[in-house]
Every structure is written in C-alpha cells, then in structure tokens.
XYZ file of C-alpha atoms in Angstrom:
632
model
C 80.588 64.887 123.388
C 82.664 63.503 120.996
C 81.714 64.722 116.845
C 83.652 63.436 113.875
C 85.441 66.210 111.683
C 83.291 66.723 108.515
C 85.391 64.707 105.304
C 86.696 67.188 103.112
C 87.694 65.047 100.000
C 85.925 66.258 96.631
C 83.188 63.461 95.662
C 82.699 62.532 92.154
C 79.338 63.625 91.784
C 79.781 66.604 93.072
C 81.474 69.186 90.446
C 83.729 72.222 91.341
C 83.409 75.387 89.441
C 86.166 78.297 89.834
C 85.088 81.589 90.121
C 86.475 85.165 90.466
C 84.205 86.590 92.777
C 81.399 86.303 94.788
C 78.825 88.443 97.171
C 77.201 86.719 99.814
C 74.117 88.147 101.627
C 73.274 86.208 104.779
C 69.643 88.135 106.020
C 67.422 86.930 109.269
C 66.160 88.270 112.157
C 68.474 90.788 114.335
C 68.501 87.251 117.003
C 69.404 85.214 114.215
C 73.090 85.776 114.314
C 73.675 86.958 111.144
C 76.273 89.514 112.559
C 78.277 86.683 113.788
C 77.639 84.738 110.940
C 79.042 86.711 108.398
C 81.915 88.071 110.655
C 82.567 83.995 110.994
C 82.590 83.313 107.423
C 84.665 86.718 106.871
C 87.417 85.560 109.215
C 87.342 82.150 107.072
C 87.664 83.766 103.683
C 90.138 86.083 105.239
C 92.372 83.519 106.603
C 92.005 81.743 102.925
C 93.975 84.726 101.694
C 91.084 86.007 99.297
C 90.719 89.714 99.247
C 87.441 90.892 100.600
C 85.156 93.513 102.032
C 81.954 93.604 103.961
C 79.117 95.167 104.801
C 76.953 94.362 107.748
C 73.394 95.973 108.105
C 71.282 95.743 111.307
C 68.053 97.412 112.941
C 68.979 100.181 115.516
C 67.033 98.429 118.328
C 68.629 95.802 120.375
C 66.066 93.344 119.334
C 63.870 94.608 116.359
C 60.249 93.105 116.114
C 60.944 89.356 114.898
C 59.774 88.486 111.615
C 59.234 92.143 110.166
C 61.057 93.942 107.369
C 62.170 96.643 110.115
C 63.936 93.615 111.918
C 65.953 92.197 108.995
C 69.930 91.920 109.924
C 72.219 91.342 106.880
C 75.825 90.952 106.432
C 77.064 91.236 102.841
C 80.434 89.691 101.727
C 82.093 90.445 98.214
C 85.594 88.297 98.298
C 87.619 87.429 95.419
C 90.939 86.411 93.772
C 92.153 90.205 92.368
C 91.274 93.156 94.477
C 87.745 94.423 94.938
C 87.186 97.904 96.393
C 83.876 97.616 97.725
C 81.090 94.866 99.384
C 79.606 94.329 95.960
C 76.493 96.077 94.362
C 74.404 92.815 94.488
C 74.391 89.416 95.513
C 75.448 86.327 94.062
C 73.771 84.222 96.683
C 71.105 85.698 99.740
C 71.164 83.536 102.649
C 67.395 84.040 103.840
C 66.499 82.765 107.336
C 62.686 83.687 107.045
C 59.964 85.287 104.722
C 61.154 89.079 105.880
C 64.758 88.412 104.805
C 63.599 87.277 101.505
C 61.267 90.332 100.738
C 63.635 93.032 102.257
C 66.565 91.582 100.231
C 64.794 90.239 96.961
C 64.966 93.473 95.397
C 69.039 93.675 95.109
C 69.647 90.085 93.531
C 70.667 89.803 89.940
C 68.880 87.535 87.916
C 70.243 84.280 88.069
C 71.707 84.312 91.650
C 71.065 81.370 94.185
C 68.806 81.557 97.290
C 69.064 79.553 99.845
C 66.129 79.566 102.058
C 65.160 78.744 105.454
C 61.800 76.495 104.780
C 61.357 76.151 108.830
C 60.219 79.821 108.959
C 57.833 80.011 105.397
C 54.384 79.923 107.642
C 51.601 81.655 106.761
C 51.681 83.644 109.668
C 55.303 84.447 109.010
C 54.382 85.042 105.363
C 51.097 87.216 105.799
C 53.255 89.793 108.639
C 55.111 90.714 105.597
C 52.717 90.846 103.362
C 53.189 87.876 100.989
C 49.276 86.278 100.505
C 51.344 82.960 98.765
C 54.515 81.344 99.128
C 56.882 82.471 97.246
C 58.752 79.703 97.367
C 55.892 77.559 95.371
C 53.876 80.432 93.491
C 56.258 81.235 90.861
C 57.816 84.475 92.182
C 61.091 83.403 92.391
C 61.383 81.755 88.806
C 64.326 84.358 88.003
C 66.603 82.639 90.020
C 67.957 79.347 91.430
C 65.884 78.126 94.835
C 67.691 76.147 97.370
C 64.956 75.041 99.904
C 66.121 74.004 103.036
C 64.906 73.076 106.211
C 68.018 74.498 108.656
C 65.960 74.715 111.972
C 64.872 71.364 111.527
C 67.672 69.837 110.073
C 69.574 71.717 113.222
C 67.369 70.086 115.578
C 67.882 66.567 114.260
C 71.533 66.783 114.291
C 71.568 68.356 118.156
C 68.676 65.728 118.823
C 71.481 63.896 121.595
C 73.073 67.395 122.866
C 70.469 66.834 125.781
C 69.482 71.131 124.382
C 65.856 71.676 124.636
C 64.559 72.843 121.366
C 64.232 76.254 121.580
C 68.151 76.262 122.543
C 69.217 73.964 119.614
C 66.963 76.308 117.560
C 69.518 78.768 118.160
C 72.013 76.812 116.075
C 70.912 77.155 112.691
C 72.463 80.014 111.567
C 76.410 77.705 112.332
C 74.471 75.406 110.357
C 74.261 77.645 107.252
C 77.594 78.577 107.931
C 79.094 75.415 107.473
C 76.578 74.693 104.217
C 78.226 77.868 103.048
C 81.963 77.307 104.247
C 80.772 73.620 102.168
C 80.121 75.322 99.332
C 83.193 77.923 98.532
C 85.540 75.742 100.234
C 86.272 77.908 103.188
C 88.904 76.693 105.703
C 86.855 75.309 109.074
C 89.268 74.905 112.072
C 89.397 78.704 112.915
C 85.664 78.694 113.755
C 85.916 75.786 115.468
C 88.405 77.294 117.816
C 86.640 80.467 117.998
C 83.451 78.491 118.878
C 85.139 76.685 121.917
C 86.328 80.443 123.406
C 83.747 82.038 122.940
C 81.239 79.292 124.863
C 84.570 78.355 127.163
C 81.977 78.164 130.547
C 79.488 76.886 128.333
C 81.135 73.647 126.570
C 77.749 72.299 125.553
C 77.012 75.198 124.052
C 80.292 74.843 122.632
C 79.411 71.952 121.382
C 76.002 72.042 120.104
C 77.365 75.032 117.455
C 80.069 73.230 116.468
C 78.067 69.994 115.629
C 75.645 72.078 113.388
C 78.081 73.808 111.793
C 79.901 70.505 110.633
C 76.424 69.385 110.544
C 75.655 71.944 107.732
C 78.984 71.208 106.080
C 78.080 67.372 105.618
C 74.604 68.209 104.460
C 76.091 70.388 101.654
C 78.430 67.055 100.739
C 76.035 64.870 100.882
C 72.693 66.208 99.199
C 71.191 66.243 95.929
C 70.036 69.904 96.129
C 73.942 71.351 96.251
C 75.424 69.217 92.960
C 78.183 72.311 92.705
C 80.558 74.002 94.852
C 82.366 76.802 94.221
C 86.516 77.576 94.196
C 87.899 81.197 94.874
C 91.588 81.440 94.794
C 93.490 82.958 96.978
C 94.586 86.969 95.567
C 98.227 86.211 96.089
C 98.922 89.140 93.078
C 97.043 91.530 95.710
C 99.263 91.614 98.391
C 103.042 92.741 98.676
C 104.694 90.901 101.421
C 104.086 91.058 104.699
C 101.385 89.871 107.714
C 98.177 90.636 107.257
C 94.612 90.431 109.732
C 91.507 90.888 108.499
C 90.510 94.531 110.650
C 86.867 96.377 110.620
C 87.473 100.079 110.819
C 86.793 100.387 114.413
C 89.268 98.032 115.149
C 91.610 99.094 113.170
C 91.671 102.905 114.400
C 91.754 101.476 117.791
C 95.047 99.882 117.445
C 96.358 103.257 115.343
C 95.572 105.212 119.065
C 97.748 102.246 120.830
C 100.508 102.285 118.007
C 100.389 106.622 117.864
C 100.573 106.689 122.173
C 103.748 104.398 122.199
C 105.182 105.961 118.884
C 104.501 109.479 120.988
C 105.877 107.550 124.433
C 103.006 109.137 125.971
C 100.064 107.274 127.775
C 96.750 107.386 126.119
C 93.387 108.223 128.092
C 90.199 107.720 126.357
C 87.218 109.633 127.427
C 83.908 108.529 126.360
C 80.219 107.858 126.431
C 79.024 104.832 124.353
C 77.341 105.610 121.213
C 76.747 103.622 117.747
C 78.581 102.907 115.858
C 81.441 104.367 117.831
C 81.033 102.069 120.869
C 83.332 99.443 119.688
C 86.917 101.395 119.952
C 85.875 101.535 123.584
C 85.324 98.190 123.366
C 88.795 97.394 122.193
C 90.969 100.405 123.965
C 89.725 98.775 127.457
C 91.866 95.536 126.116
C 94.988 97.272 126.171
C 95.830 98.258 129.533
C 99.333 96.789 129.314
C 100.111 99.155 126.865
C 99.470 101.667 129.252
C 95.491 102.534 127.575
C 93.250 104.485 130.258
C 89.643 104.085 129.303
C 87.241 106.131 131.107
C 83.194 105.280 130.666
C 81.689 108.569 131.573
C 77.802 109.575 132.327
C 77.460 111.343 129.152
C 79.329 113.231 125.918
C 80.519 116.403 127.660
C 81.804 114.698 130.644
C 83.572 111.635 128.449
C 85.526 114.929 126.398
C 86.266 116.807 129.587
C 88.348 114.398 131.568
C 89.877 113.478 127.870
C 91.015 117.334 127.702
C 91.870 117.021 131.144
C 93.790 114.229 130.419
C 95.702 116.458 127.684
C 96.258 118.758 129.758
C 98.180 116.433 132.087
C 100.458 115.193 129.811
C 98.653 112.042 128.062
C 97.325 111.459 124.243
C 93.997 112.508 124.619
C 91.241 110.771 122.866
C 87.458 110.819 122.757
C 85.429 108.479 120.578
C 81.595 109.897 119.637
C 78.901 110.000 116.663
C 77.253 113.112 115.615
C 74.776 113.860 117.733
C 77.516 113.277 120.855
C 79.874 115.900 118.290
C 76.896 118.986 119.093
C 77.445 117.715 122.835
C 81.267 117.789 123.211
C 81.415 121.240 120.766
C 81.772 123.862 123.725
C 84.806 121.771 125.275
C 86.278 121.834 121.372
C 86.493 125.248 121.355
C 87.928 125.170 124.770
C 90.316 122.489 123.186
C 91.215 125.649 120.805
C 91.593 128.146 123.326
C 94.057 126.662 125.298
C 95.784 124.994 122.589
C 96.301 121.060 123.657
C 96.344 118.043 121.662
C 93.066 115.831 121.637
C 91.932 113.696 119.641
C 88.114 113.835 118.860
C 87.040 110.250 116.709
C 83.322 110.860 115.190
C 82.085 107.861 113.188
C 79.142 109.908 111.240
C 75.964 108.153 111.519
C 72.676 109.253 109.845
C 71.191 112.061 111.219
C 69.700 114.912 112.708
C 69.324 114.622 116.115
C 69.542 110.697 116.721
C 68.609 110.132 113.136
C 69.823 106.758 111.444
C 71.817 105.274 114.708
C 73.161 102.088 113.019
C 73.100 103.695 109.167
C 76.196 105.006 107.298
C 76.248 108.681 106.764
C 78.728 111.599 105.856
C 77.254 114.819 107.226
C 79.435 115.902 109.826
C 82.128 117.547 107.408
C 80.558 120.966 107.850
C 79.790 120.205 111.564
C 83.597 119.357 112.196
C 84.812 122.451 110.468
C 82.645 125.336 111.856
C 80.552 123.121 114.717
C 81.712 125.968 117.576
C 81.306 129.623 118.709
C 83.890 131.558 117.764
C 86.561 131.541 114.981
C 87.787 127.867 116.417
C 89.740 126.024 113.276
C 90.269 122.418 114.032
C 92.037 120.304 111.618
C 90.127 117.285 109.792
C 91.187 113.899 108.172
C 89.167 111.188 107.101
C 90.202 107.572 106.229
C 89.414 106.084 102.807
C 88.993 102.474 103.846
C 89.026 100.482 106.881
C 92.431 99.654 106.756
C 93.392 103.127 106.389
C 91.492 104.373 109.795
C 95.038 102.781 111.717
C 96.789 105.232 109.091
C 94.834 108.398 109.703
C 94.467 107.602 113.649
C 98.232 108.142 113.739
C 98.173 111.021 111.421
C 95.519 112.831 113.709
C 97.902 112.225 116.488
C 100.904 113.423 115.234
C 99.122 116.969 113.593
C 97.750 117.205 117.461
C 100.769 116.626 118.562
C 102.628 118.255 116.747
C 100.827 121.738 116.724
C 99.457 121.796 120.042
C 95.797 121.537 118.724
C 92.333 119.197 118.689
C 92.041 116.684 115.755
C 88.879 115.916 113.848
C 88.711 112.347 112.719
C 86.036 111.668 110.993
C 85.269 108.178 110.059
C 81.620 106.389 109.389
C 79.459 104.018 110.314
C 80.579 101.882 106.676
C 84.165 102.081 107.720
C 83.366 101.383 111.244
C 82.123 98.312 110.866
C 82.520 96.827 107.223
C 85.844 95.264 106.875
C 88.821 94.270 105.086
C 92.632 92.357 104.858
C 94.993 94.702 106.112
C 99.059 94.700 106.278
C 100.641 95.031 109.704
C 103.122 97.743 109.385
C 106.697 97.362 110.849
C 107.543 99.850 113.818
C 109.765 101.293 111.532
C 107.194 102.294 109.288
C 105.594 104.249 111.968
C 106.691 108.096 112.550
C 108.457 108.983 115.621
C 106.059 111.132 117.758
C 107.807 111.322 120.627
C 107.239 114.625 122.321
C 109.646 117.131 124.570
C 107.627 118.859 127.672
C 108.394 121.998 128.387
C 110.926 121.877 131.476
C 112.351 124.989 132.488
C 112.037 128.671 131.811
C 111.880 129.823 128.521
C 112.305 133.860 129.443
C 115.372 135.568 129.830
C 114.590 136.773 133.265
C 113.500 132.909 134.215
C 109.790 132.694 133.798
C 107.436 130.975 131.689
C 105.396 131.885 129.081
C 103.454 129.122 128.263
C 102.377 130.411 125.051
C 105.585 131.529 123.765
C 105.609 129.936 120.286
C 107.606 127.802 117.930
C 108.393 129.853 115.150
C 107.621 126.565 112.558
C 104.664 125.143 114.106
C 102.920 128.312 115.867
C 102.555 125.456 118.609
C 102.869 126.502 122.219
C 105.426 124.679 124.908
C 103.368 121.513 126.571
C 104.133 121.552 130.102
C 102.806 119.121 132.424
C 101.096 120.737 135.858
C 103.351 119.906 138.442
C 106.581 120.922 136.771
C 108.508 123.394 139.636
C 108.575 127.098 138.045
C 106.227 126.031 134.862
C 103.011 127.302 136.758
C 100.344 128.378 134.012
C 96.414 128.651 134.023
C 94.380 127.271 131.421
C 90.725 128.389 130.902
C 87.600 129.466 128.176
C 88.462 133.004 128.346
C 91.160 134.738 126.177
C 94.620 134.659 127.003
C 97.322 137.415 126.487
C 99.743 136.626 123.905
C 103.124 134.979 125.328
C 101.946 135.270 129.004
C 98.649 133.234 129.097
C 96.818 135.941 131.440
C 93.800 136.973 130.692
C 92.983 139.585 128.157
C 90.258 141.439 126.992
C 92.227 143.608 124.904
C 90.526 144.393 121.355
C 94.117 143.991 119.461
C 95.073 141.144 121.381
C 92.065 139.189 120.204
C 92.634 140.204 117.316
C 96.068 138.709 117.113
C 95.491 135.428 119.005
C 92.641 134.392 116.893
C 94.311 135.007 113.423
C 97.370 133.618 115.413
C 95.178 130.279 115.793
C 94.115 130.450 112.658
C 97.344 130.851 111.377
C 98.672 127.745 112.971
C 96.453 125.658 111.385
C 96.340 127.094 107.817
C 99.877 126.487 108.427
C 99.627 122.505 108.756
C 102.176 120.670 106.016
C 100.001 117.677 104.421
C 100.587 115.182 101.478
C 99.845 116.722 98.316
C 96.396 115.572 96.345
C 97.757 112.595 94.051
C 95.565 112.400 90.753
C 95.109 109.326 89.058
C 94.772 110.122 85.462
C 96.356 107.550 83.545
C 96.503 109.230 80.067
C 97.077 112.656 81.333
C 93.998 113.954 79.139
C 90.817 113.350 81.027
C 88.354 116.043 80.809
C 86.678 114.983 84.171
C 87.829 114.893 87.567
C 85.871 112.703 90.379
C 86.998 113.718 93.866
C 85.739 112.052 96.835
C 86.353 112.126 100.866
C 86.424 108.969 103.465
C 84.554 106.056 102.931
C 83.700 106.849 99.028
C 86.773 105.806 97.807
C 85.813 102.227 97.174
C 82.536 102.642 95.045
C 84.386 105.756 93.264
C 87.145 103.639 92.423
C 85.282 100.621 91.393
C 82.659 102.669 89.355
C 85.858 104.059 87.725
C 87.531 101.376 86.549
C 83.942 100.155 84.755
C 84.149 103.971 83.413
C 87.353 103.251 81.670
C 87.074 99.823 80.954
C 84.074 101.147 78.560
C 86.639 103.592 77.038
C 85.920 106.523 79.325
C 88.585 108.916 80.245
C 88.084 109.865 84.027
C 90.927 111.230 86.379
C 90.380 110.238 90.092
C 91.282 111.726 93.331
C 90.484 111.354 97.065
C 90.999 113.779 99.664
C 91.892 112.580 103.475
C 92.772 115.796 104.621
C 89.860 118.317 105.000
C 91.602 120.965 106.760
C 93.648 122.505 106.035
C 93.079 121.222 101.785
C 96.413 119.779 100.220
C 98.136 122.894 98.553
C 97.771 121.781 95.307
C 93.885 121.467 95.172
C 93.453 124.816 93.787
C 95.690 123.566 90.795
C 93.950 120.295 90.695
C 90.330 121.124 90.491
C 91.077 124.199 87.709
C 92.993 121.952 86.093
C 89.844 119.734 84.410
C 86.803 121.043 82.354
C 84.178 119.767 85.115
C 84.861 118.587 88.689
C 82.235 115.546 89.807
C 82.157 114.984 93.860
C 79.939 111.972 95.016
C 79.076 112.949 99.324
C 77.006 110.665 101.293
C 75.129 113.958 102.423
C 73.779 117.078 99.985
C 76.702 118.189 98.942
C 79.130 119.536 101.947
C 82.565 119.385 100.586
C 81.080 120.574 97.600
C 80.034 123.681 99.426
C 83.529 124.256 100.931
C 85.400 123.493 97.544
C 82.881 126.200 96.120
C 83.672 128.927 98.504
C 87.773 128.506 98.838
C 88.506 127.502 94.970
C 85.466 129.302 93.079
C 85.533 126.372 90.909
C 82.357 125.283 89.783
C 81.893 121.771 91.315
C 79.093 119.463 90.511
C 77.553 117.328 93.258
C 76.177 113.551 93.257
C 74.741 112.896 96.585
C 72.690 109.956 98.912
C 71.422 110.325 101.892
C 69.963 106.990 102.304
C 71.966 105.582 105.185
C 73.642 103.368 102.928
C 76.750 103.502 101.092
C 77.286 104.273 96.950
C 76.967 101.603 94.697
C 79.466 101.525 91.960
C 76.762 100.693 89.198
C 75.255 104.216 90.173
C 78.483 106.102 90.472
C 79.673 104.725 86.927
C 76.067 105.980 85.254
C 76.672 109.120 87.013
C 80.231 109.725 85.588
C 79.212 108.469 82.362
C 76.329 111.405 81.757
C 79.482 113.903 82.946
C 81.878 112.502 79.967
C 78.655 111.471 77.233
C 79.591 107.673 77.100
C 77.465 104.513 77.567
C 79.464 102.738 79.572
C 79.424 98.754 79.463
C 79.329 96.905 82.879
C 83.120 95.820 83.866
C 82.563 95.897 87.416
C-alpha cells in the first residue's frame, strides 16, 4: 500500500500560537491504547527536545470492564520549553475516547481547557453505564470549556475503507488517529512513529500499514478542518539541558540499564532473580535484552524462590539482583535476613505499590520505608536509597551496587510505581562518570598459619573477604544460623551474638553517604520541607509557587534512608518547623521522630496517586502564614 506523507507547510487560515507549556490527558478504555498512545506522543515530544514528564494511569486488570469508570486508562503529559518537575496538576487538553473517559477525567480540567471527544462512542447505552441520563456533549455540561467533537472511529474507518481490514480491526486504529490530530496540533515531529509503527507490526505489514494511514490520516484532518483553526508551538528547552546525549527513560528502564552499567563498572556478571509483579515486571522485561552484556535473568515460580537463586547467585561470585513490589518484599524477607547473616551483596529493587496485601497493584504508593528498614526477625539492618526522579533510578541503581558491594551487605532500593513508569529526558553519562566497582575475591589465606577466615574483616568497611566456592583452600559454609566471629562456625555463644550483631550493625551505621544539601536561597527560611523518592517533583514545583508568592521555604530531599546523611541532625534542628509530605501516614516522619527528637510535622496521601503541587504549595503556605499566588 502506498500512502502519501501528510504536508506539513503552515496554511494561512490556520494560526499558530506559542506556548510554554502544556498537559495532555489522553483517557479511553484499557483496549484503547492509550498506554501506547501517550508513550508515542512522549517519544515525539522527547525527540523535539522539549522537557517533559508523564504520568500513565491504568486499571489493574488486564482488560477492565469496557466502557466503565473502573476501566478508564489515561496517560498524562506535561512538556514544555523551561524545566517542569512534575506531569502537571491538570490538563490543558483531555483526549476522551468514550463517555467513561470524559466523566472519570472531567473533574481535573481547568476551566477553559479543550476536549476533544470521541463522538463514535457518545450512545446512550454508553452514556447511561456511566450514569449520564443526557449528552453531555449537547446538554450544556460542558459550557466551561472548549468542545472538539469528533468522530475518530468513523473517520478511522473511512480512511482504512481500502486496507481490505474488516471493521472491527480498522476500529482498532483510532487511537494513531488522535495521535496524529494531536502530533497536528503541537507540531510534533512524525517519522519516529512511523518507524516504530513498521517494527513493531514487522510480520504484520498491513497492520503496519493500516496505523500508519490513520495516524497521517488524523494529522491531515487536523490541517484541513474547520473545527481545529489553531495549533499550538512549544519550543524546544535548549536552556534545560547542559551538553550531552540524552533518551527519553521511564524509571524502570532506566534502573535497568544502572544494574547493566553497575555489573560491568563492578566486572562482575549480573543474575537477576525474580517473579513478575506490577509495576516491577518491566526491569525483567528489559534485563532479559542484555545477554551480551553478560545479564542472567532467571523467571522463577514465585518471590522466595526468584531471591534465593539471586543470593545464590551472590554467593557465587555475581551482582545479585532481585526485582519485587511489596507484597513480594513480606515474601523474600526471611532470605533478607539470611542476606544479613552471611553478609553478601544483593540487590533487592521494590517499586512500592499501594497496599496491604495486594492492595492498589497498578497505583503509586510509598509505604514500604518502614517495611525495608525493620521488615525481618532479628536485629537485620539493611541499607536503603530511593531515587528522586526517573532519571535518577540509573543513579541510585549504581549507588545500591556499589554500598553492596562495597560492604558485603543486601541493598534496599526502593523506587515506586510513579517513577516506574512515568517518564522523563535523561543525560547519558560518560563511562568516566561512572565509579569504578571493580571488586578483589578473596584468593588465598588470610591467617598466619594458612587458613581462612572468611569473616575476618576490613578494618574500614567491617566488610568480610568475598570468596567464590571453588577457590582451592578458601572452603567456608554459609547458612541462617550464627556464625563465630573470624571463623564462620557456628556459634551459640551468648557474647558472640552479642558481638556479631552490633558488629552488623556497626557496619552499616558505618556507611559514608553524600551529605543532605539544603536549598535555602536566602539563608533565613523558617521552614524546612524534606521529602524522600518520588516527591521531589511536586515538592519542588509547589516550592517554587511558594516563593514566587514571596514565601521563604528551604528544601531538601533525602535518597539515602539508611544509614541518614550525618548532617540531618544539624539540618532538621536547624529550622523553627520541619514539614515532610509521604505518600503513606507518615513513615519517615516516624523514623526522623525517634533518631532526631525533632518535632516533625507530616502531610500525607494515600490515594494511589502522586502529590499535586497546587496541594503541596497550600500546605506549605498554612506552615509559613502566606497566601500564596499560583506561579506554577
């Protein structure tokens, strides 16, 4: 099938208005392709060189009940020409495939903002399972804002009508359709999707085809109709970014290729034990793509078994890794503490989800903090990071590795389902930006009368030798139950306990990390708002509206759980009242109560979806006493 390229010179009736930003809500059934829709039009913004950051939304189920509010999929988009810190509080424009989309989504849009809706689906028996007794698009309900009704499934249907696709496959189609209205409308670059269309149906060309002729489709309906007499220009945020190449990377991904970049920076292979679980499956996903870089992924039958041959893995002389969610954390906890005991690097990635028990499985939560610190029998410390943004979960996944490595210890990484999956432009860092984590095995004997104790320690570190089974003369058992100091046999000694588990304790209390850096521009704020992981962006967006209204606010964020920057204590005494916004009821709170006695004062949501920074900024505002004008 041959198709013409859509024309992409500027007509004079149509007028161009610049912009600094926009947030884009595309909303439909989960089998609408509104994942792939936004991801699509992410790539294209990315590639534009705007900066940008997402935030897709989607029913646990594999294929919610079509045409309810439960079954509403949405990817949000916030992209701009300066840098943005978050997906946006509200939409510009909502993107809504049926009657379910609209309702779920109406609530969030600003008066004013555009809606483009799918007219195909407005039936009155899509209407009435959602509970609308009109249409909204004809009774007046949507006055506040500017209506764009358009037919996409039939308008997709016409323009497949010689594909030789029966109906219900062109059907399929309409969501490229919008995509190419909307790549039509903010001037989005439109070869990449083409290309990525044509791989991803390579043994299906007609498929191939058929999405590639409604997306240009949808692009020459936005150039030549009446309804769309504007589009919209978003420069590029060349100011944003120092020099360099840049990809646009979700979390997932990105942490993925910080475990390839930390096992060849370590020159040690990496082994991946895991059970799939969302929204952790996708660094599984990813790691099985790298086996040239000498990646081991291992699919086990469940949590404790996916952990075990990681430790096992450890324990052989590779980077160990396993990749869960909360509920898997409870599962792998006994093999943790075993992780403890025997004192071998591992990895352990948990991408907090709602909860308890299977809770919130595709929902954004941080309650796991208090799980990751004391989650285990026994006096087992374990340090914890946590990334900030998406970009920064390649930065922490090769911190974890080199404090496991390093000390001889399991890692708690602790990332979230907003990280995970919402997304961003990141830098590619040089090789020579990376630390060297190369590792020396123990090889030989390290007692004078030529045996080995294989947990004889570095005097620095507290870390024991690593020494790979196998090695002649280096024999040493490893096991749950308490080892004599230096010799590894086991003890049930009182005083030898004793020592080993304030020796263990020691080690990690011990752990060097960056100190907290405060942002406090004047030097005389009053207030201090400290967050952890994926807060940063709504903190730091609700405070620049703080002090663009005059407020004086200090700022800090915290990636490194345990053991807490040395300077915290100084930090948090240092300001009159200590604000800490936790997407759970208040669990770093708790910790910074009980090790500082400082008192701190919590702002917390546990609604499976991140912070907006409108909220944050009222919420800072009632800690300084200013009314606060919207500079978002």
């Amino acid at each position: 099938m041959i198709v013409e390229s859509p024309v992409r010179s500027e007509p004079a009736a149509k007028s161009v208005r610049s912009l600094d930003r926009v947030v884009i809500r595309f909303a439909g059934d989960s089998g609408d392709g509104m994942q792939l829709t936004g991801d699509r039009f992410t790539s294209e913004t990315a590639a534009f060189g705007n900066d940008l950051s997402t935030l897709p939304d989607f029913p646990a189920e594999i294929r919610a009940p079509a045409g309810t509010l439960p079954g509403v999929s949405s990817f949000q988009l916030h992209f701009a020409d300066h840098d943005i810190l978050t997906p946006g509080d509200a939409p510009d424009v909502l993107v809504a495939m049926n009657p379910a989309a609209l309702k779920a989504n109406l609530a969030d849009l600003p008066r004013g903002a555009e809606i483009i809706a799918n007219t195909d689906e407005f039936t009155k028996r899509a209407l009435a399972k959602v509970g609308y007794g009109a249409d909204p698009l004809d009774d007046g309900t949507l006055t506040a804002y500017r209506v764009h009704p358009v037919a996409l499934t039939t308008l997709t249907v016409e323009a497949l009508k010689d594909s030789g696709l029966a109906r219900k496959d062109a059907e399929r189609a309409k969501n490229m359709f919008a995509l190419g209205l909307l790549s039509w409308m903010y001037h989005r670059p439109t070869e990449a999707t083409e290309a990525f269309l044509r791989q991803k149906f390579a043994g299906k060309p007609d498929i191939a085809e058929a999405n590639i002729t409604a997306y240009r489709a949808g692009w020459n309906y936005g150039e030549t109709t009446e309804s769309f007499a504007v589009s919209y220009r978003v420069a590029p945020a060349a100011a944003v970014f120092r020099p360099g190449r840049y990809r646009n990377v979700s979390g997932n991904l990105a942490l993925s290729l910080g475990l390839v970049a930390a096992a060849r920076r370590s020159g040690l292979p990496l082994f991946l034990g895991s059970y799939p679980i969302t929204p952790a499956s996708d660094i599984l996903h990813e790691l099985s793509r790298h086996k040239n870089f000498g990646v081991r992924t291992f699919q086990a039958e469940d949590e404790i078994a996916g952990i075990g041959a990681a430790l096992g893995a450890a324990f052989g002389g590779a980077l160990g890794v396993t990749t869960t969610s909360g509920p898997g954390v409870a599962l792998k906890s006994e093999t943790i503490g075993l992780a403890v005991s025997v004192e071998l690097p591992l990895l352990i990635v948990d991408i907090q989800r709602g909860g308890p028990s299977t809770g919130l499985p595709t929902k954004t939560e941080q309650a796991d903090l208090l799980q990751a610190m004391f989650g285990r029998n026994g006096e087992a410390p374990v340090p914890v990071v946590a990334p900030a943004t998406p970009g920064e979960c390649f930065t922490m996944a090769v911190e974890a590795a080199r404090i496991a490595l390093t000390y001889r210890t399991p890692v708690f990484l602790l990332s979230d389902g907003y990280l995970a999956n919402g997304s961003e432009p990141w830098r590619i860092p040089e090789t020579d930006e990376l630390p060297d984590l190369r590792v020396e095995f123990a090889t030989e004997a390290n007692r004078p009368d030529g045996s080995f104790w294989p947990y004889q320690r570095d005097p620095a570190t507290l870390a024991r030798p690593w020494a790979v089974p196998g090695t002649p003369g280096l024999e040493h058992r490893v096991g749950g139950i308490e080892k004599q100091d230096g010799t590894g046999n086991i003890s049930y000694d009182p005083a030898n306990h004793d020592f080993m588990v304030r020796t263990r304790q020691a080690k990690i209390d011990g752990i060097p990390v960056p100190a907290l850096d405060v942002d406090d521009p004047d030097g005389d704020a009053r207030v201090l708002v400290l967050g952890w992981g994926s807060t940063y962006g709504p903190i730091a967006s609700a405070v620049r509206t703080v002090r663009a209204g005059g407020g004086r606010i200090a700022q800090a964020h915290l990636r490194h759980l345990n053991p807490f920057p040395a300077n915290l204590g100084a930090v948090l005494r240092r300001y009159d009242r200590v604000l800490v916004p936790e997407m759970n009821l208040g669990q770093l709170a708790l910790l910074l109560r009980a090790a500082y006695l400082v008192d701190i004062r919590s702002f917390t949501q546990v609604s499976g979806m991140p912070f907006k920074a409108e909220q944050l900024a009222a919420a800072i505002e009632s800690e300084i006493g200013l009314e606060v004008t919207d500079a978002h």
